[in-house]
PDB file of C-alpha atoms in Angstrom:
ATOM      1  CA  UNK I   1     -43.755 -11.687  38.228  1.00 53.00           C
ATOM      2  CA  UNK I   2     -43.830  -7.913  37.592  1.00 57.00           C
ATOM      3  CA  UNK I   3     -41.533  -6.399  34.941  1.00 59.00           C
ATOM      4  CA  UNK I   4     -38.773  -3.830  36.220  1.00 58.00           C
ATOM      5  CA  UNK I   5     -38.701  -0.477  35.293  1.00 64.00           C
ATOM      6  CA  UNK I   6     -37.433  -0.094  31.698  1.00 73.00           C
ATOM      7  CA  UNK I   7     -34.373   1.344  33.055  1.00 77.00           C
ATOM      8  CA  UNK I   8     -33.524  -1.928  35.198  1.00 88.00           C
ATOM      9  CA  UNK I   9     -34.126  -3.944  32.260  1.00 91.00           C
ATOM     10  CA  UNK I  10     -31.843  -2.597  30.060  1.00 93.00           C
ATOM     11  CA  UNK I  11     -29.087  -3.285  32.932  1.00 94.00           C
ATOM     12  CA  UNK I  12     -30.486  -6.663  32.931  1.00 95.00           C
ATOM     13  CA  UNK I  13     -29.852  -7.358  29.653  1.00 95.00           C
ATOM     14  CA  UNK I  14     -26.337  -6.195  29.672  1.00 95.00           C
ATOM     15  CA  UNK I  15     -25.630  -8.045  32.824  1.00 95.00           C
ATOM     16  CA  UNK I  16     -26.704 -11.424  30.625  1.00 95.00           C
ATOM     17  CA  UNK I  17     -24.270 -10.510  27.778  1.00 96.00           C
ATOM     18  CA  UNK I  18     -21.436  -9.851  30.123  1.00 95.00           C
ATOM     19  CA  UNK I  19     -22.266 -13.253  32.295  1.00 93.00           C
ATOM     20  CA  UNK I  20     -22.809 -15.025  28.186  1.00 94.00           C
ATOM     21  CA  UNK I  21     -19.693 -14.221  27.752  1.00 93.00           C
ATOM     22  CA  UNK I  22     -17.781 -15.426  31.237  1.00 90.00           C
ATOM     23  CA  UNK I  23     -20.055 -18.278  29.867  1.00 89.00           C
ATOM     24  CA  UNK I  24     -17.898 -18.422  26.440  1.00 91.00           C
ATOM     25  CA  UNK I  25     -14.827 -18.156  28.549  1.00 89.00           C
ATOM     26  CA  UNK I  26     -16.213 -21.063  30.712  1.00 83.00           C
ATOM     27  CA  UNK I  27     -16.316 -23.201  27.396  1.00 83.00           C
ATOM     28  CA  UNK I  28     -12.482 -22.323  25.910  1.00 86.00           C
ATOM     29  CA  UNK I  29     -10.614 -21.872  29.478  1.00 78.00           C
ATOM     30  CA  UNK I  30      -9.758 -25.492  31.137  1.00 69.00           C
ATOM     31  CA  UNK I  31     -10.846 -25.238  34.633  1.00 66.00           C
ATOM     32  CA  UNK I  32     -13.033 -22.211  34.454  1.00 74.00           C
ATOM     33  CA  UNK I  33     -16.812 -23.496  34.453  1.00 75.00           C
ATOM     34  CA  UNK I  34     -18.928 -22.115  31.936  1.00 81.00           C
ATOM     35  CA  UNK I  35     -22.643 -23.487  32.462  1.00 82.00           C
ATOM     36  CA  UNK I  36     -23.291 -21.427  35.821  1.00 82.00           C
ATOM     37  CA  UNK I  37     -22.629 -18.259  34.143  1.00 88.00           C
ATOM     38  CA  UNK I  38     -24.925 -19.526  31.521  1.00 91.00           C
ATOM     39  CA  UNK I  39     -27.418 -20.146  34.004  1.00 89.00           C
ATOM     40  CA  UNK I  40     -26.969 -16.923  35.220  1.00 90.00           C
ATOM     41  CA  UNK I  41     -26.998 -15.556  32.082  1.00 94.00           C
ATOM     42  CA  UNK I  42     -30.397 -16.606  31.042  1.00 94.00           C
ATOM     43  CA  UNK I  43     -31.840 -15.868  34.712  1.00 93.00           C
ATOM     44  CA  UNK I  44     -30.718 -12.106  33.648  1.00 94.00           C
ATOM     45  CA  UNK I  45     -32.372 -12.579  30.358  1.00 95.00           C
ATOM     46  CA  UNK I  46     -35.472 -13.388  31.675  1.00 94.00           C
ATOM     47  CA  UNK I  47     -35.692 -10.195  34.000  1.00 93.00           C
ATOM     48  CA  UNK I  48     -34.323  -7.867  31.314  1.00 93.00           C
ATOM     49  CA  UNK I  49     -36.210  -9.219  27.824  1.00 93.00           C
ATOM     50  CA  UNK I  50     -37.771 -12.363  27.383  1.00 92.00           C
ATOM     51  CA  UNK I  51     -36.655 -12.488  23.834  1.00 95.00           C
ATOM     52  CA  UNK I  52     -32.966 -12.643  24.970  1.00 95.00           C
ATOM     53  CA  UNK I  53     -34.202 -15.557  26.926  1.00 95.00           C
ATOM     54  CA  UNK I  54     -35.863 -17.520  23.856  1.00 96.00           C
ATOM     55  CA  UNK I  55     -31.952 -16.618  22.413  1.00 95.00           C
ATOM     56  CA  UNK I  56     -30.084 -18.210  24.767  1.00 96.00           C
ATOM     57  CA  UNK I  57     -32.373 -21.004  25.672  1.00 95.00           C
ATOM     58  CA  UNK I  58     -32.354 -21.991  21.600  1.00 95.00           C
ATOM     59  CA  UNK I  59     -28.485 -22.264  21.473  1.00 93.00           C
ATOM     60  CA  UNK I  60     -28.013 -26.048  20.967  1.00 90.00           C
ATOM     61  CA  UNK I  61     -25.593 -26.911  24.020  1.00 83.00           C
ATOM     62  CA  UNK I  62     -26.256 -24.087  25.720  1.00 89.00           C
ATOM     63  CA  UNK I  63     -29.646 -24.484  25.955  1.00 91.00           C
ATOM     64  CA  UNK I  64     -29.647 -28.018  27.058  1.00 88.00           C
ATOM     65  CA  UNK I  65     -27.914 -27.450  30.090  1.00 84.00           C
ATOM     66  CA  UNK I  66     -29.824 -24.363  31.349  1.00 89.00           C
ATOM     67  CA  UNK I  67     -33.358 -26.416  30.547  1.00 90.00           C
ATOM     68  CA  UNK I  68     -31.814 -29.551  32.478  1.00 85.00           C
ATOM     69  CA  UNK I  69     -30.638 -27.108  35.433  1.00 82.00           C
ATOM     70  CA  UNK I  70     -33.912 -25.577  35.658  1.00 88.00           C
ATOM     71  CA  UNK I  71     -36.098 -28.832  35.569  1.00 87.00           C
ATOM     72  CA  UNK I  72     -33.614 -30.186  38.531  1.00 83.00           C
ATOM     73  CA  UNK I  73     -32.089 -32.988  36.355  1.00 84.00           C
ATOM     74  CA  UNK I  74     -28.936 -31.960  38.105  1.00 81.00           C
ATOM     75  CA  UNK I  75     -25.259 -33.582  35.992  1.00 80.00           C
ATOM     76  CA  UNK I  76     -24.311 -36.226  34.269  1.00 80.00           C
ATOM     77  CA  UNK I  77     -21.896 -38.475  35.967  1.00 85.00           C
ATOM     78  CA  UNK I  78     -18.939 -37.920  33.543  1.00 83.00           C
ATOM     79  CA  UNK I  79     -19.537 -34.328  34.090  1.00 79.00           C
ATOM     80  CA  UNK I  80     -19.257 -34.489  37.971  1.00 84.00           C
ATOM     81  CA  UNK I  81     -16.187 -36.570  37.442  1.00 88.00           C
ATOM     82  CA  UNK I  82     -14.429 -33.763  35.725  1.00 83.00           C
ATOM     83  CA  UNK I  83     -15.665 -30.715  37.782  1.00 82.00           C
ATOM     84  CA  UNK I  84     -14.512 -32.189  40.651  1.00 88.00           C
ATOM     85  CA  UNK I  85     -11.153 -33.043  39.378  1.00 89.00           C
ATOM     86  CA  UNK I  86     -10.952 -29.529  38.003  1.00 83.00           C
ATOM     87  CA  UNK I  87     -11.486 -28.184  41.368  1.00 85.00           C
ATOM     88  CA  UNK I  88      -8.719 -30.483  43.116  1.00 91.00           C
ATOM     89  CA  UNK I  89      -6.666 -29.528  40.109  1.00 89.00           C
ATOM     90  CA  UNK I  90      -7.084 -26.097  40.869  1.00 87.00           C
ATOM     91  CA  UNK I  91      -6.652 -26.167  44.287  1.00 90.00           C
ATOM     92  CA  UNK I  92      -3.329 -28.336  44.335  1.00 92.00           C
ATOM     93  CA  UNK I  93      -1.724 -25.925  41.161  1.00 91.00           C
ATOM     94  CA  UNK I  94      -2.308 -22.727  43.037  1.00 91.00           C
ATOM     95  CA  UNK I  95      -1.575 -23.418  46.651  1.00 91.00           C
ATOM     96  CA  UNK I  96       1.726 -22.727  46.419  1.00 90.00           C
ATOM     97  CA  UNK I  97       0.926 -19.305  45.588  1.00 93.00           C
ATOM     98  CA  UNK I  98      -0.913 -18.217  48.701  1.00 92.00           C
ATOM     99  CA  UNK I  99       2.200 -16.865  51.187  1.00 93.00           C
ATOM    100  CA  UNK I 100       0.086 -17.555  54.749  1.00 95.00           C
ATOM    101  CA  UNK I 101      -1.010 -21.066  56.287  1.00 95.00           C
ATOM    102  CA  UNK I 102      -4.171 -19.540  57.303  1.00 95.00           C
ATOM    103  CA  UNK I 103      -4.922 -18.592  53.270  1.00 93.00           C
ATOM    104  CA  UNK I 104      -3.868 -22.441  52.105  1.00 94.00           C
ATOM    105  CA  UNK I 105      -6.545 -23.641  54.613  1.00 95.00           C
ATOM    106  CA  UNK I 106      -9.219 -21.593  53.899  1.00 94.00           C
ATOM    107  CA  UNK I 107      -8.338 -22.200  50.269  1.00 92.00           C
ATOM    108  CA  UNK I 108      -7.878 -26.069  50.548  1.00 93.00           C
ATOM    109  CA  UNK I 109     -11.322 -25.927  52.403  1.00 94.00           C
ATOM    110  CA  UNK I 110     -13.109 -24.034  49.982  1.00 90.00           C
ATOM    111  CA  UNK I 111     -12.017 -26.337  47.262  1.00 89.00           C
ATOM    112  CA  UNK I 112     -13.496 -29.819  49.831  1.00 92.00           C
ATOM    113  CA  UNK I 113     -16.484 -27.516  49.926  1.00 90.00           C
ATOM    114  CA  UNK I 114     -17.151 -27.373  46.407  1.00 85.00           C
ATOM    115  CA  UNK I 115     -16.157 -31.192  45.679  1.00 89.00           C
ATOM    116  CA  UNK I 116     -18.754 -31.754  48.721  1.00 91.00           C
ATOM    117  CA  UNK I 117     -21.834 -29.877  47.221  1.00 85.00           C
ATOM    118  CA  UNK I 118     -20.958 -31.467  43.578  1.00 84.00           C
ATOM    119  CA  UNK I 119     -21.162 -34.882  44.876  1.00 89.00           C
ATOM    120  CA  UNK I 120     -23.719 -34.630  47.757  1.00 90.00           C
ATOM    121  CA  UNK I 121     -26.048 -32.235  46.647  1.00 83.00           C
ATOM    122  CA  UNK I 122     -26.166 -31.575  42.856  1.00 81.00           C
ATOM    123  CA  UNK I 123     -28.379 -34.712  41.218  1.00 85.00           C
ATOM    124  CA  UNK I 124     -26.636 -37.176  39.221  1.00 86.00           C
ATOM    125  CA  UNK I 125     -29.239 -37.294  35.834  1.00 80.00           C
ATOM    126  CA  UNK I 126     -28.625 -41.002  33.999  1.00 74.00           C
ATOM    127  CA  UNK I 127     -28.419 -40.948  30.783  1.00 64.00           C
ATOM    128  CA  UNK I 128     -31.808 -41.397  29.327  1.00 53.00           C
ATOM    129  CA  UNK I 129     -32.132 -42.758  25.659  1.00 43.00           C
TER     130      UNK I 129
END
């Protein structure tokens, strides 16, 4: 792969802090995930400065789930379990906030779309000891 321009990769490496810390938001806020923007985080990283890659990929949790994401290990049962009941949680707690049938719809089948892909298309990785 050929390096950007030094000017790009400084923008690259900002872009992974600011997605790092959606990430760190991910990990306090209940029903906000935090291991895509990791993901995204380190795929920033690696355009930007490799070093901020090695960073981020040595962070002990952190780390983990980006090298099981990239290897195509996919989630851990427990873990699909609780993203999907975040997303139904989410849904059911703000639908009453969106004014126009058409909106709850759309809403309520965004939210069947993303419990869909969780449990049809993203792996399920057993536990390994």
């Amino acid at each position: 792969m050929t390096r950007p321009p030094s000017r790009f990769r400084l923008l690259w490496v900002a872009l992974g802090f600011v997605l790092c810390g959606l990430g760190v938001l991910g990990l306090i806020l209940p029903g906000f995930p935090g291991t895509v923007w990791f993901i995204l985080a380190a795929a920033a990283f690696s355009r930007g400065d490799p070093r901020w890659e090695a960073w981020l990929l040595s962070r002990p949790v952190v780390g983990d789930l980006i090298r099981d994401y990239r290897a195509g290990l996919g989630m851990p049962l427990r873990a699909k379990w609780i993203a999907c009941a975040c997303i139904v949680l989410a849904v059911a707690f703000s639908l009453g906030r969106i004014p126009v049938l058409v909106g709850q719809v759309v809403w309520v089948l965004i939210g069947l779309a993303g419990v869909l892909f969780i449990t049809l298309r993203v792996p399920t990785r057993r536990n390994t000891p």
